[in-house]
C-alpha cells in the first residue's frame, strides 16, 4: 500500500515538474507566431524518414482499426511501422494459465501485412499488465523459468519471421519500489532479463531484440544505471540488439544536449535505437505558448534521432489525440501529431520540417 502511495506521489511530482517545463514558454502574443510554416510538402513524412533509414509510426489498437475509418486511413497511409498498444501483452495473450488467445493479436499483424507495415512486438516480458493467474501466483525459480520459456517460444514462435523487432523485456528498471510487483524478478532475480533475451534469440534468430525503458532518455541516474547494466550484459554475450527509449515526455523533458549525449552513448555500444512511445501531452489547460513549447520538444526529439547513428524508428504512442491513453485520463491533451479530426498538427510539421530541411537545429535558431 505504502509503495503504491509513494509511486503515485512520485508520478505526480514527475508530471508537475515536466509540466512546469512546458510552462516556461514565451508570453502569448498572437502576432509572434514562429510556426507559420508553409511547407511545400514533397511527399509523405514516412517516406522522407525512410530515405534516412528511419521507420515512422504509432501505437495502435485493433478496435480503433476496425471501427474508425479515419484512424485506419492515417495508420495505413502515413505510417511505415506500428506497435500494438495493448493486445500483444501477456494479460491478453494468455488470460488463463496454458490457454493462449491470439485472435486480436493476429488481427493487428494481418493489418500490418495488408498495408506493408513493419511491426514492433510489444512486449514479451514485463512486470506490468500481467494475467491475474500469473501475477498472484507463487512461482519457484524452475516454474518461472519454464513459464518464461513456454511463453516466449509460443508467442515469438507463432510470429517467427513476421515481427522484425521485439520488446523482449519492458521496463525492468522500474521505479525502485515496484520490484515487489514483478513476478519475474521475484522468482528469478535480475537475471530474468538476460534469460529472456537468450530464449528470444533461440526462438527467432531473424528478429532484432530490444530492451524498452521509460524516463531514461536524458542523462540521469536511471539512464546511467541502464547503460551500465546493458554494457555488462553485452560483455557477457546477452543478445541485445537495441534499446527502446519510450519518450513519454510528460514525466520529464530531457535537455537537448543530454538527449543527444545519451542516445549517442547507447548507439556507440553498437545498439539500434528506437524511440518507441513518443508523446508530449499538454498538461491541464492548452495554451498557444504550451503548444509552442511542445513543438520545440518534438523538434528536439527528431533532431536527436537524425543526429544519432543507428536511430532507426520513431513511434508515437497513439495515432489521434482522442484515443491517447493520457488524454483519456483527463489530465492531459493534444499529445500526438494528428488532432481529433485527423488534421496534421504543429508537431507533425515540426517533424516534417526537420527531415525535409534536415537541418541541425539549435533551440535559439528562429523557426522557419
Ligand atoms: O479494451 C478494454 C475495454 O474493452 C474495457 O472496457 C476497458 C475497461 O477497463 O479496458 C480496456 O483495456 C484497457 C487497454 O489499455 C485498452 O485501452 C486496459 O484496461 C488498460 O489497462 C490498458 O492500458 C494500457 C497500459 O499500457 C497497460 O497495458 C495503455 O492503453 C497503454 O497506453 C499503456 O502503455 C504502456 C506501454 O505498454 C509500456 N510503457 C508505458 C506505457 C504507458 O503506461
PDB file of C-alpha atoms and ligand atoms in Angstrom, residues 59 61 63-64 83-87 89 91-92 122-123 126 128-130 167 170-171 212-214 246 248 250-251 276-277 279 317-318 323-326 328-329, ligand 1:
ATOM      1  CA  UNK A  59       0.846   2.527 -31.376  1.00  0.00           C
ATOM      2  CA  UNK A  61      -5.431  -0.792 -31.001  1.00  0.00           C
ATOM      3  CA  UNK A  63     -10.840  -1.872 -32.015  1.00  0.00           C
ATOM      4  CA  UNK A  64      -9.921   1.524 -33.469  1.00  0.00           C
ATOM      5  CA  UNK A  83       3.162  -1.151 -32.328  1.00  0.00           C
ATOM      6  CA  UNK A  84       0.235  -2.965 -30.690  1.00  0.00           C
ATOM      7  CA  UNK A  85      -0.564  -0.747 -27.699  1.00  0.00           C
ATOM      8  CA  UNK A  86      -2.286  -3.429 -25.687  1.00  0.00           C
ATOM      9  CA  UNK A  87      -3.292  -6.624 -27.487  1.00  0.00           C
ATOM     10  CA  UNK A  89       0.606  -8.140 -23.761  1.00  0.00           C
ATOM     11  CA  UNK A  91      -2.768 -10.342 -19.941  1.00  0.00           C
ATOM     12  CA  UNK A  92      -4.380 -10.530 -23.390  1.00  0.00           C
ATOM     13  CA  UNK A 122       5.321  -5.166 -27.634  1.00  0.00           C
ATOM     14  CA  UNK A 123       6.007  -6.781 -25.256  1.00  0.00           C
ATOM     15  CA  UNK A 126       7.146  -7.138 -18.341  1.00  0.00           C
ATOM     16  CA  UNK A 128       3.010  -4.865 -15.921  1.00  0.00           C
ATOM     17  CA  UNK A 129      -0.313  -5.882 -17.462  1.00  0.00           C
ATOM     18  CA  UNK A 130       0.036  -9.487 -16.356  1.00  0.00           C
ATOM     19  CA  UNK A 167      10.493  -5.516 -26.962  1.00  0.00           C
ATOM     20  CA  UNK A 170       9.988  -3.893 -20.917  1.00  0.00           C
ATOM     21  CA  UNK A 171      10.787  -1.527 -18.023  1.00  0.00           C
ATOM     22  CA  UNK A 212      12.486  -0.925 -23.720  1.00  0.00           C
ATOM     23  CA  UNK A 213      12.624   1.711 -20.957  1.00  0.00           C
ATOM     24  CA  UNK A 214      10.966   4.950 -19.827  1.00  0.00           C
ATOM     25  CA  UNK A 246       9.923   5.402 -24.711  1.00  0.00           C
ATOM     26  CA  UNK A 248       6.763   9.734 -22.505  1.00  0.00           C
ATOM     27  CA  UNK A 250       5.046  14.195 -19.660  1.00  0.00           C
ATOM     28  CA  UNK A 251       7.213  12.536 -16.994  1.00  0.00           C
ATOM     29  CA  UNK A 276       9.197   3.743 -29.060  1.00  0.00           C
ATOM     30  CA  UNK A 277       6.341   5.546 -27.233  1.00  0.00           C
ATOM     31  CA  UNK A 279       4.244  11.665 -26.742  1.00  0.00           C
ATOM     32  CA  UNK A 317       2.215   6.395 -28.539  1.00  0.00           C
ATOM     33  CA  UNK A 318      -1.058   6.527 -30.402  1.00  0.00           C
ATOM     34  CA  UNK A 323      -7.670   7.847 -28.289  1.00  0.00           C
ATOM     35  CA  UNK A 324      -4.471   8.700 -26.446  1.00  0.00           C
ATOM     36  CA  UNK A 325      -4.132   6.857 -23.151  1.00  0.00           C
ATOM     37  CA  UNK A 326      -3.139  10.118 -21.430  1.00  0.00           C
ATOM     38  CA  UNK A 328      -8.488   9.585 -21.820  1.00  0.00           C
ATOM     39  CA  UNK A 329      -7.322  10.160 -18.255  1.00  0.00           C
TER      40      UNK A 329
HETATM   41  O1  LIG B   1     -10.073  -2.554 -24.150  1.00  0.00           O
HETATM   42  C1  LIG B   1     -10.607  -2.635 -22.809  1.00  0.00           C
HETATM   43  C2  LIG B   1     -12.065  -2.238 -22.807  1.00  0.00           C
HETATM   44  O2  LIG B   1     -12.807  -3.202 -23.564  1.00  0.00           O
HETATM   45  C3  LIG B   1     -12.566  -2.200 -21.372  1.00  0.00           C
HETATM   46  O3  LIG B   1     -13.901  -1.724 -21.347  1.00  0.00           O
HETATM   47  C4  LIG B   1     -11.702  -1.266 -20.534  1.00  0.00           C
HETATM   48  C5  LIG B   1     -12.164  -1.295 -19.098  1.00  0.00           C
HETATM   49  O4  LIG B   1     -11.094  -1.055 -18.253  1.00  0.00           O
HETATM   50  O5  LIG B   1     -10.315  -1.710 -20.585  1.00  0.00           O
HETATM   51  C6  LIG B   1      -9.823  -1.674 -21.923  1.00  0.00           C
HETATM   52  O6  LIG B   1      -8.495  -2.116 -21.896  1.00  0.00           O
HETATM   53  C7  LIG B   1      -7.553  -1.136 -21.447  1.00  0.00           C
HETATM   54  C8  LIG B   1      -6.461  -1.043 -22.519  1.00  0.00           C
HETATM   55  O7  LIG B   1      -5.406  -0.165 -22.087  1.00  0.00           O
HETATM   56  C9  LIG B   1      -7.009  -0.538 -23.850  1.00  0.00           C
HETATM   57  O8  LIG B   1      -7.389   0.794 -23.734  1.00  0.00           O
HETATM   58  C10 LIG B   1      -6.938  -1.662 -20.142  1.00  0.00           C
HETATM   59  O9  LIG B   1      -7.901  -1.631 -19.120  1.00  0.00           O
HETATM   60  C11 LIG B   1      -5.770  -0.752 -19.744  1.00  0.00           C
HETATM   61  O10 LIG B   1      -5.091  -1.316 -18.630  1.00  0.00           O
HETATM   62  C12 LIG B   1      -4.774  -0.682 -20.900  1.00  0.00           C
HETATM   63  O11 LIG B   1      -3.751   0.262 -20.517  1.00  0.00           O
HETATM   64  C13 LIG B   1      -2.577   0.241 -21.360  1.00  0.00           C
HETATM   65  C14 LIG B   1      -1.367   0.090 -20.413  1.00  0.00           C
HETATM   66  O12 LIG B   1      -0.139   0.209 -21.153  1.00  0.00           O
HETATM   67  C15 LIG B   1      -1.366  -1.276 -19.755  1.00  0.00           C
HETATM   68  O13 LIG B   1      -1.215  -2.267 -20.751  1.00  0.00           O
HETATM   69  C16 LIG B   1      -2.493   1.575 -22.104  1.00  0.00           C
HETATM   70  O14 LIG B   1      -3.518   1.628 -23.091  1.00  0.00           O
HETATM   71  C17 LIG B   1      -1.149   1.705 -22.788  1.00  0.00           C
HETATM   72  O15 LIG B   1      -1.009   3.007 -23.361  1.00  0.00           O
HETATM   73  C18 LIG B   1      -0.008   1.517 -21.769  1.00  0.00           C
HETATM   74  O16 LIG B   1       1.186   1.535 -22.478  1.00  0.00           O
HETATM   75  C19 LIG B   1       2.393   1.396 -21.685  1.00  0.00           C
HETATM   76  C20 LIG B   1       3.388   0.578 -22.502  1.00  0.00           C
HETATM   77  O17 LIG B   1       2.844  -0.687 -22.803  1.00  0.00           O
HETATM   78  C21 LIG B   1       4.711   0.464 -21.757  1.00  0.00           C
HETATM   79  N1  LIG B   1       5.264   1.802 -21.459  1.00  0.00           N
HETATM   80  C22 LIG B   1       4.332   2.644 -20.666  1.00  0.00           C
HETATM   81  C23 LIG B   1       3.007   2.792 -21.424  1.00  0.00           C
HETATM   82  C24 LIG B   1       2.067   3.703 -20.659  1.00  0.00           C
HETATM   83  O18 LIG B   1       1.719   3.121 -19.433  1.00  0.00           O
END
